[in-house]
């Protein structure tokens, strides 16, 4: 919260990432990110998590858990922008 938005992807790519968030991430973390197979990833749940570690979790996954690595599907800058979106609830239901 309260941090500046990092460099944002172009609008078409933002739309793709938001789609990924709803469909793919939502499959485990829930449509409204309240959790399911995956832990809650609401702004509230992530408030005290350091951004760098969340970016690393998204890119590399969490070995030994169901959280897969998303590195093949997004750049580090895009993962950082997604973390900002999640932490700020920007454009999310
Ligand atoms: C196949 C199920 C699955 C999918 C798909 C998935 N996750 Fe996860 N995710 C998990 C699980 C399970 C954990 C908890 C791992 C643990 O126990 O540490 C997790 C953890 C996380 C965390 C860390 C939360 C914290 O409190 O530290 C973040 C952030 C996260 N996922 C984001 C995402 C994003 C963004 C996507 C889509 C690009 C995604 N996840 C897709 C299962 C999934």
mmCIF file of C-alpha atoms and ligand atoms in Angstrom:
data_model
loop_
_atom_site.group_PDB
_atom_site.id
_atom_site.type_symbol
_atom_site.label_atom_id
_atom_site.label_comp_id
_atom_site.label_asym_id
_atom_site.label_seq_id
_atom_site.Cartn_x
_atom_site.Cartn_y
_atom_site.Cartn_z
ATOM 1 C CA UNK A 1 0.000 0.000 0.000
ATOM 2 C CA UNK A 2 1.069 3.523 -0.587
ATOM 3 C CA UNK A 3 3.919 2.606 -2.885
ATOM 4 C CA UNK A 4 4.147 4.138 -6.349
ATOM 5 C CA UNK A 5 3.027 2.052 -9.309
ATOM 6 C CA UNK A 6 6.054 0.387 -10.905
ATOM 7 C CA UNK A 7 6.523 0.705 -14.688
ATOM 8 C CA UNK A 8 3.276 -0.670 -16.128
ATOM 9 C CA UNK A 9 3.023 -2.976 -19.155
ATOM 10 C CA UNK A 10 1.307 -1.577 -22.264
ATOM 11 C CA UNK A 11 -2.511 -1.685 -21.983
ATOM 12 C CA UNK A 12 -2.971 -4.804 -24.166
ATOM 13 C CA UNK A 13 -0.465 -6.725 -22.040
ATOM 14 C CA UNK A 14 -2.078 -5.427 -18.840
ATOM 15 C CA UNK A 15 -5.367 -6.891 -20.063
ATOM 16 C CA UNK A 16 -3.682 -10.260 -20.684
ATOM 17 C CA UNK A 17 -2.115 -10.266 -17.224
ATOM 18 C CA UNK A 18 -5.423 -9.350 -15.572
ATOM 19 C CA UNK A 19 -7.056 -12.206 -17.497
ATOM 20 C CA UNK A 20 -4.313 -14.568 -16.289
ATOM 21 C CA UNK A 21 -4.872 -13.352 -12.735
ATOM 22 C CA UNK A 22 -8.605 -14.065 -12.871
ATOM 23 C CA UNK A 23 -8.431 -17.375 -14.740
ATOM 24 C CA UNK A 24 -5.166 -19.065 -13.805
ATOM 25 C CA UNK A 25 -4.325 -17.584 -10.432
ATOM 26 C CA UNK A 26 -8.037 -17.547 -9.586
ATOM 27 C CA UNK A 27 -8.244 -21.325 -10.089
ATOM 28 C CA UNK A 28 -6.185 -21.820 -6.930
ATOM 29 C CA UNK A 29 -6.436 -18.524 -5.075
ATOM 30 C CA UNK A 30 -10.153 -17.957 -5.747
ATOM 31 C CA UNK A 31 -11.950 -15.515 -8.056
ATOM 32 C CA UNK A 32 -11.822 -12.827 -5.372
ATOM 33 C CA UNK A 33 -8.409 -14.015 -4.106
ATOM 34 C CA UNK A 34 -9.781 -15.128 -0.750
ATOM 35 C CA UNK A 35 -7.909 -18.411 -1.108
ATOM 36 C CA UNK A 36 -8.772 -21.996 -1.985
ATOM 37 C CA UNK A 37 -6.096 -24.535 -2.829
ATOM 38 C CA UNK A 38 -3.776 -21.514 -2.683
ATOM 39 C CA UNK A 39 -3.498 -19.061 0.203
ATOM 40 C CA UNK A 40 -5.430 -15.770 0.223
ATOM 41 C CA UNK A 41 -3.716 -13.123 -1.946
ATOM 42 C CA UNK A 42 -5.965 -10.173 -1.143
ATOM 43 C CA UNK A 43 -4.442 -6.743 -0.477
ATOM 44 C CA UNK A 44 -5.041 -7.379 3.230
ATOM 45 C CA UNK A 45 -3.392 -10.823 3.200
ATOM 46 C CA UNK A 46 -0.320 -9.477 1.387
ATOM 47 C CA UNK A 47 -0.031 -6.169 3.246
ATOM 48 C CA UNK A 48 2.943 -7.177 5.402
ATOM 49 C CA UNK A 49 4.684 -9.341 2.786
ATOM 50 C CA UNK A 50 7.813 -7.805 1.229
ATOM 51 C CA UNK A 51 7.327 -7.106 -2.468
ATOM 52 C CA UNK A 52 10.596 -8.766 -3.480
ATOM 53 C CA UNK A 53 9.637 -12.069 -1.908
ATOM 54 C CA UNK A 54 6.188 -12.011 -3.539
ATOM 55 C CA UNK A 55 7.782 -11.310 -6.928
ATOM 56 C CA UNK A 56 10.177 -14.236 -6.364
ATOM 57 C CA UNK A 57 7.282 -16.509 -5.330
ATOM 58 C CA UNK A 58 5.362 -15.680 -8.507
ATOM 59 C CA UNK A 59 8.366 -16.126 -10.807
ATOM 60 C CA UNK A 60 9.844 -19.218 -9.172
ATOM 61 C CA UNK A 61 6.840 -20.785 -7.472
ATOM 62 C CA UNK A 62 7.163 -22.455 -4.057
ATOM 63 C CA UNK A 63 8.892 -25.824 -4.343
ATOM 64 C CA UNK A 64 7.062 -28.489 -2.371
ATOM 65 C CA UNK A 65 3.717 -26.670 -2.695
ATOM 66 C CA UNK A 66 1.137 -26.377 -5.487
ATOM 67 C CA UNK A 67 2.377 -22.856 -6.362
ATOM 68 C CA UNK A 68 3.915 -23.196 -9.856
ATOM 69 C CA UNK A 69 6.620 -20.952 -11.366
ATOM 70 C CA UNK A 70 5.241 -18.301 -13.753
ATOM 71 C CA UNK A 71 8.619 -17.324 -15.156
ATOM 72 C CA UNK A 72 7.832 -18.823 -18.597
ATOM 73 C CA UNK A 73 4.740 -16.619 -18.875
ATOM 74 C CA UNK A 74 5.829 -13.212 -17.598
ATOM 75 C CA UNK A 75 8.868 -11.017 -17.149
ATOM 76 C CA UNK A 76 10.190 -9.937 -13.736
ATOM 77 C CA UNK A 77 8.875 -6.407 -14.429
ATOM 78 C CA UNK A 78 5.411 -7.824 -15.162
ATOM 79 C CA UNK A 79 5.483 -9.904 -11.952
ATOM 80 C CA UNK A 80 6.429 -6.761 -10.022
ATOM 81 C CA UNK A 81 3.518 -4.868 -11.570
ATOM 82 C CA UNK A 82 1.141 -7.754 -10.669
ATOM 83 C CA UNK A 83 2.336 -7.665 -7.057
ATOM 84 C CA UNK A 84 1.576 -3.931 -7.007
ATOM 85 C CA UNK A 85 -1.887 -4.642 -8.466
ATOM 86 C CA UNK A 86 -2.542 -7.295 -5.792
ATOM 87 C CA UNK A 87 -1.247 -5.181 -2.916
ATOM 88 C CA UNK A 88 -3.343 -2.217 -4.033
ATOM 89 C CA UNK A 89 -6.393 -4.132 -5.239
ATOM 90 C CA UNK A 90 -6.198 -2.083 -8.451
ATOM 91 C CA UNK A 91 -8.962 -2.949 -10.917
ATOM 92 C CA UNK A 92 -9.816 -6.128 -9.005
ATOM 93 C CA UNK A 93 -13.291 -7.310 -7.953
HETATM 94 C C1 LIG B 1 -2.025 -24.781 -8.866
HETATM 95 C C2 LIG B 1 -2.411 -23.819 -7.842
HETATM 96 C C3 LIG B 1 -1.876 -22.412 -7.899
HETATM 97 C C4 LIG B 1 -1.895 -21.537 -8.962
HETATM 98 C C5 LIG B 1 -2.441 -21.773 -10.359
HETATM 99 C C6 LIG B 1 -1.332 -20.298 -8.486
HETATM 100 N N1 LIG B 1 -0.981 -20.402 -7.170
HETATM 101 FE FE1 LIG B 1 -0.106 -18.970 -6.016
HETATM 102 N N2 LIG B 1 0.051 -20.271 -4.476
HETATM 103 C C7 LIG B 1 -0.457 -21.544 -4.457
HETATM 104 C C8 LIG B 1 -0.214 -22.126 -3.142
HETATM 105 C C9 LIG B 1 -0.621 -23.539 -2.704
HETATM 106 C C10 LIG B 1 0.477 -21.152 -2.393
HETATM 107 C C11 LIG B 1 0.955 -21.249 -0.929
HETATM 108 C C12 LIG B 1 2.328 -21.862 -0.922
HETATM 109 C C13 LIG B 1 2.807 -22.058 0.496
HETATM 110 O O1 LIG B 1 2.198 -22.843 1.207
HETATM 111 O O2 LIG B 1 3.785 -21.391 0.856
HETATM 112 C C14 LIG B 1 0.614 -19.993 -3.261
HETATM 113 C C15 LIG B 1 1.245 -18.815 -2.881
HETATM 114 C C16 LIG B 1 1.219 -17.651 -3.606
HETATM 115 C C17 LIG B 1 1.732 -16.393 -3.151
HETATM 116 C C18 LIG B 1 2.407 -16.111 -1.804
HETATM 117 C C19 LIG B 1 1.380 -15.635 -0.809
HETATM 118 C C20 LIG B 1 2.001 -15.323 0.518
HETATM 119 O O3 LIG B 1 1.212 -15.125 1.449
HETATM 120 O O4 LIG B 1 3.223 -15.274 0.672
HETATM 121 C C21 LIG B 1 1.497 -15.484 -4.136
HETATM 122 C C22 LIG B 1 1.816 -13.986 -4.131
HETATM 123 C C23 LIG B 1 0.851 -16.178 -5.209
HETATM 124 N N3 LIG B 1 0.708 -17.508 -4.866
HETATM 125 C C24 LIG B 1 0.455 -15.590 -6.386
HETATM 126 C C25 LIG B 1 -0.029 -16.290 -7.477
HETATM 127 C C26 LIG B 1 -0.271 -15.695 -8.767
HETATM 128 C C27 LIG B 1 -0.082 -14.211 -9.091
HETATM 129 C C28 LIG B 1 -0.707 -16.692 -9.582
HETATM 130 C C29 LIG B 1 -1.046 -16.598 -11.046
HETATM 131 C C30 LIG B 1 -0.029 -16.006 -11.921
HETATM 132 C C31 LIG B 1 -0.757 -17.914 -8.782
HETATM 133 N N4 LIG B 1 -0.331 -17.629 -7.525
HETATM 134 C C32 LIG B 1 -1.195 -19.150 -9.253
HETATM 135 C C33 LIG B 1 -1.092 -22.193 -5.506
HETATM 136 C C34 LIG B 1 -1.283 -21.684 -6.776
#
